[in-house]
Amino acid sequence: MVKWFKLLPFLLAGAVLASAEPARNVKFPSLVDKGLTGGPIPDLAGKVVLVDFCASWCAPCRSSFPAYNRLQDEFGPKGFLIVAVSIDTDPSAYASMIKKLKPSFVVLNDAQHKLVAEVQAPGMPTSYLIDRTGKVAAVRIGFHSGSTEDELRQSITQLLAEPAG
């Protein structure tokens, strides 16, 4: 389990990020060479992507997985991909979460916290919705049952309708 004080920099960064609209010209960093484990890193080129930072100890994170399964199943064939990034440092906690929640999307583990530190995710969960060109279209902190799923569905539909270039 991650100690709360290890997340303090992420929580403090959230005060700035939560109040600012993400710029569409900000590129999300590459997932490559970040020490991520748990499976192959998918090719994100040309796709609308939701990168969601989560942890096994985070109740809202766990409650988001069924909604994310529905979104992946609905929009996956249209060019949408969810990549969850767990910040669990305990491999058994990460594995247990995957086994229990049975995601239909990619879940990688950032046990070394390289990617989460680079993007300065303000809390768990934080999701980054990325357009087809790799630019951040929206940042969402937290997960609130149906309302977050509905908001994501609208945003994903809009981004999928935009041209790739």
Short mmCIF file of C-alpha atoms in Angstrom, two decimals:
data_model
loop_
_atom_site.label_atom_id
_atom_site.label_comp_id
_atom_site.label_asym_id
_atom_site.label_seq_id
_atom_site.Cartn_x
_atom_site.Cartn_y
_atom_site.Cartn_z
CA MET A 1 0.00 0.00 0.00
CA VAL A 2 1.28 3.45 -0.91
CA LYS A 3 1.65 5.72 2.09
CA TRP A 4 -0.37 8.94 1.89
CA PHE A 5 2.73 11.13 2.18
CA LYS A 6 4.16 9.55 -0.98
CA LEU A 7 1.13 10.92 -2.84
CA LEU A 8 1.43 14.42 -1.36
CA PRO A 9 3.22 15.87 -4.43
CA PHE A 10 0.44 14.50 -6.65
CA LEU A 11 -2.28 15.92 -4.40
CA LEU A 12 -0.62 19.34 -4.24
CA ALA A 13 -0.21 19.41 -8.02
CA GLY A 14 -3.95 18.78 -8.30
CA ALA A 15 -4.77 22.18 -6.86
CA VAL A 16 -3.35 23.77 -10.01
CA LEU A 17 -4.48 21.15 -12.51
CA ALA A 18 -8.03 20.82 -11.20
CA SER A 19 -8.69 24.52 -11.64
CA ALA A 20 -7.20 24.80 -15.13
CA GLU A 21 -8.64 23.66 -18.44
CA PRO A 22 -6.21 21.29 -20.13
CA ALA A 23 -4.73 22.72 -23.30
CA ARG A 24 -5.32 20.76 -26.47
CA ASN A 25 -1.71 21.41 -27.45
CA VAL A 26 -0.26 19.46 -24.50
CA LYS A 27 1.01 16.05 -25.64
CA PHE A 28 0.71 13.12 -23.27
CA PRO A 29 4.12 11.50 -22.67
CA SER A 30 5.02 8.20 -24.28
CA LEU A 31 4.33 5.08 -22.24
CA VAL A 32 7.54 3.53 -23.57
CA ASP A 33 10.65 3.41 -21.38
CA LYS A 34 8.81 4.18 -18.16
CA GLY A 35 9.42 0.78 -16.55
CA LEU A 36 5.75 -0.20 -16.92
CA THR A 37 5.00 -3.87 -16.39
CA GLY A 38 1.96 -6.09 -16.79
CA GLY A 39 1.87 -6.65 -20.50
CA PRO A 40 2.84 -5.18 -23.82
CA ILE A 41 2.33 -1.45 -24.25
CA PRO A 42 -0.37 -1.00 -26.88
CA ASP A 43 0.08 1.13 -29.99
CA LEU A 44 -1.84 4.35 -29.28
CA ALA A 45 -1.21 6.02 -32.65
CA GLY A 46 -4.38 7.39 -34.23
CA LYS A 47 -6.61 6.28 -31.36
CA VAL A 48 -8.63 8.17 -28.80
CA VAL A 49 -7.15 7.00 -25.51
CA LEU A 50 -8.15 7.20 -21.87
CA VAL A 51 -5.13 6.80 -19.59
CA ASP A 52 -6.40 6.23 -16.07
CA PHE A 53 -4.11 6.24 -13.02
CA CYS A 54 -5.42 3.91 -10.36
CA ALA A 55 -4.46 1.82 -7.33
CA SER A 56 -5.80 -1.31 -5.70
CA TRP A 57 -6.40 0.52 -2.41
CA CYS A 58 -8.51 3.25 -4.09
CA ALA A 59 -12.26 2.56 -3.83
CA PRO A 60 -13.28 4.97 -6.65
CA CYS A 61 -10.61 3.37 -8.85
CA ARG A 62 -12.10 -0.08 -8.29
CA SER A 63 -15.63 1.20 -8.92
CA SER A 64 -14.54 2.73 -12.26
CA PHE A 65 -13.51 -0.59 -13.82
CA PRO A 66 -17.04 -1.84 -14.70
CA ALA A 67 -17.80 1.51 -16.39
CA TYR A 68 -14.49 1.40 -18.22
CA ASN A 69 -15.27 -2.15 -19.38
CA ARG A 70 -18.54 -0.87 -20.88
CA LEU A 71 -16.81 2.08 -22.57
CA GLN A 72 -14.04 -0.12 -23.97
CA ASP A 73 -16.55 -2.63 -25.30
CA GLU A 74 -18.73 0.10 -26.85
CA PHE A 75 -16.05 2.30 -28.39
CA GLY A 76 -13.08 -0.05 -28.86
CA PRO A 77 -14.12 -1.12 -32.36
CA LYS A 78 -14.32 2.59 -33.33
CA GLY A 79 -10.72 3.42 -32.39
CA PHE A 80 -10.90 3.94 -28.62
CA LEU A 81 -8.54 2.40 -26.09
CA ILE A 82 -8.35 2.48 -22.31
CA VAL A 83 -5.00 2.03 -20.62
CA ALA A 84 -5.16 1.90 -16.83
CA VAL A 85 -1.90 2.51 -15.01
CA SER A 86 -1.76 1.13 -11.50
CA ILE A 87 0.65 2.78 -9.08
CA ASP A 88 0.71 -0.23 -6.78
CA THR A 89 4.20 -1.02 -5.52
CA ASP A 90 3.15 -4.45 -4.25
CA PRO A 91 2.95 -6.88 -7.20
CA SER A 92 0.46 -9.11 -5.37
CA ALA A 93 -1.95 -6.18 -4.77
CA TYR A 94 -1.75 -5.30 -8.48
CA ALA A 95 -2.31 -8.93 -9.54
CA SER A 96 -5.20 -9.34 -7.11
CA MET A 97 -6.90 -6.22 -8.48
CA ILE A 98 -6.63 -7.52 -12.05
CA LYS A 99 -7.92 -10.95 -11.07
CA LYS A 100 -10.88 -9.56 -9.14
CA LEU A 101 -11.95 -6.76 -11.51
CA LYS A 102 -11.36 -8.61 -14.82
CA PRO A 103 -10.77 -5.54 -17.01
CA SER A 104 -11.46 -5.76 -20.75
CA PHE A 105 -8.78 -3.11 -21.27
CA VAL A 106 -5.03 -2.89 -20.74
CA VAL A 107 -3.81 -2.44 -17.16
CA LEU A 108 -0.12 -1.70 -16.70
CA ASN A 109 1.78 -1.27 -13.46
CA ASP A 110 3.89 1.80 -12.68
CA ALA A 111 5.45 0.42 -9.50
CA GLN A 112 8.44 2.76 -9.87
CA HIS A 113 6.08 5.77 -10.25
CA LYS A 114 7.98 7.10 -13.28
CA LEU A 115 4.94 7.88 -15.45
CA VAL A 116 2.69 9.13 -12.65
CA ALA A 117 5.45 11.46 -11.50
CA GLU A 118 6.05 12.75 -15.04
CA VAL A 119 2.39 13.67 -15.57
CA GLN A 120 1.97 14.75 -11.94
CA ALA A 121 -1.38 13.01 -11.51
CA PRO A 122 -3.02 14.91 -8.66
CA GLY A 123 -4.79 11.97 -7.04
CA MET A 124 -6.32 8.56 -7.54
CA PRO A 125 -8.05 8.09 -9.84
CA THR A 126 -7.04 10.65 -12.42
CA SER A 127 -7.79 10.07 -16.08
CA TYR A 128 -6.39 11.78 -19.15
CA LEU A 129 -8.52 11.69 -22.28
CA ILE A 130 -6.22 11.96 -25.28
CA ASP A 131 -7.26 12.79 -28.84
CA ARG A 132 -6.11 10.94 -31.97
CA THR A 133 -3.04 13.20 -32.28
CA GLY A 134 -1.80 12.43 -28.76
CA LYS A 135 -2.92 15.73 -27.24
CA VAL A 136 -4.67 15.91 -23.87
CA ALA A 137 -8.32 16.79 -24.44
CA ALA A 138 -9.52 16.49 -20.83
CA VAL A 139 -8.35 15.62 -17.35
CA ARG A 140 -10.73 14.12 -14.81
CA ILE A 141 -9.88 13.75 -11.14
CA GLY A 142 -11.97 11.17 -9.31
CA PHE A 143 -14.75 8.90 -10.47
CA HIS A 144 -18.43 9.43 -9.70
CA SER A 145 -20.54 6.44 -10.79
CA GLY A 146 -22.91 7.24 -13.66
CA SER A 147 -22.06 10.92 -14.08
CA THR A 148 -18.40 10.32 -14.95
CA GLU A 149 -19.32 7.50 -17.32
CA ASP A 150 -21.89 9.71 -19.08
CA GLU A 151 -19.42 12.61 -19.37
CA LEU A 152 -16.74 10.31 -20.76
CA ARG A 153 -19.18 8.78 -23.24
CA GLN A 154 -20.00 12.25 -24.62
CA SER A 155 -16.34 13.29 -24.81
CA ILE A 156 -15.26 10.03 -26.43
CA THR A 157 -18.03 10.28 -29.02
CA GLN A 158 -16.95 13.83 -29.87
CA LEU A 159 -13.24 12.93 -30.13
CA LEU A 160 -13.93 9.87 -32.29
CA ALA A 161 -15.87 12.11 -34.70
CA GLU A 162 -12.87 14.42 -35.17
CA PRO A 163 -10.44 13.74 -38.04
CA ALA A 164 -7.19 11.97 -37.15
CA GLY A 165 -4.94 14.69 -38.53
#
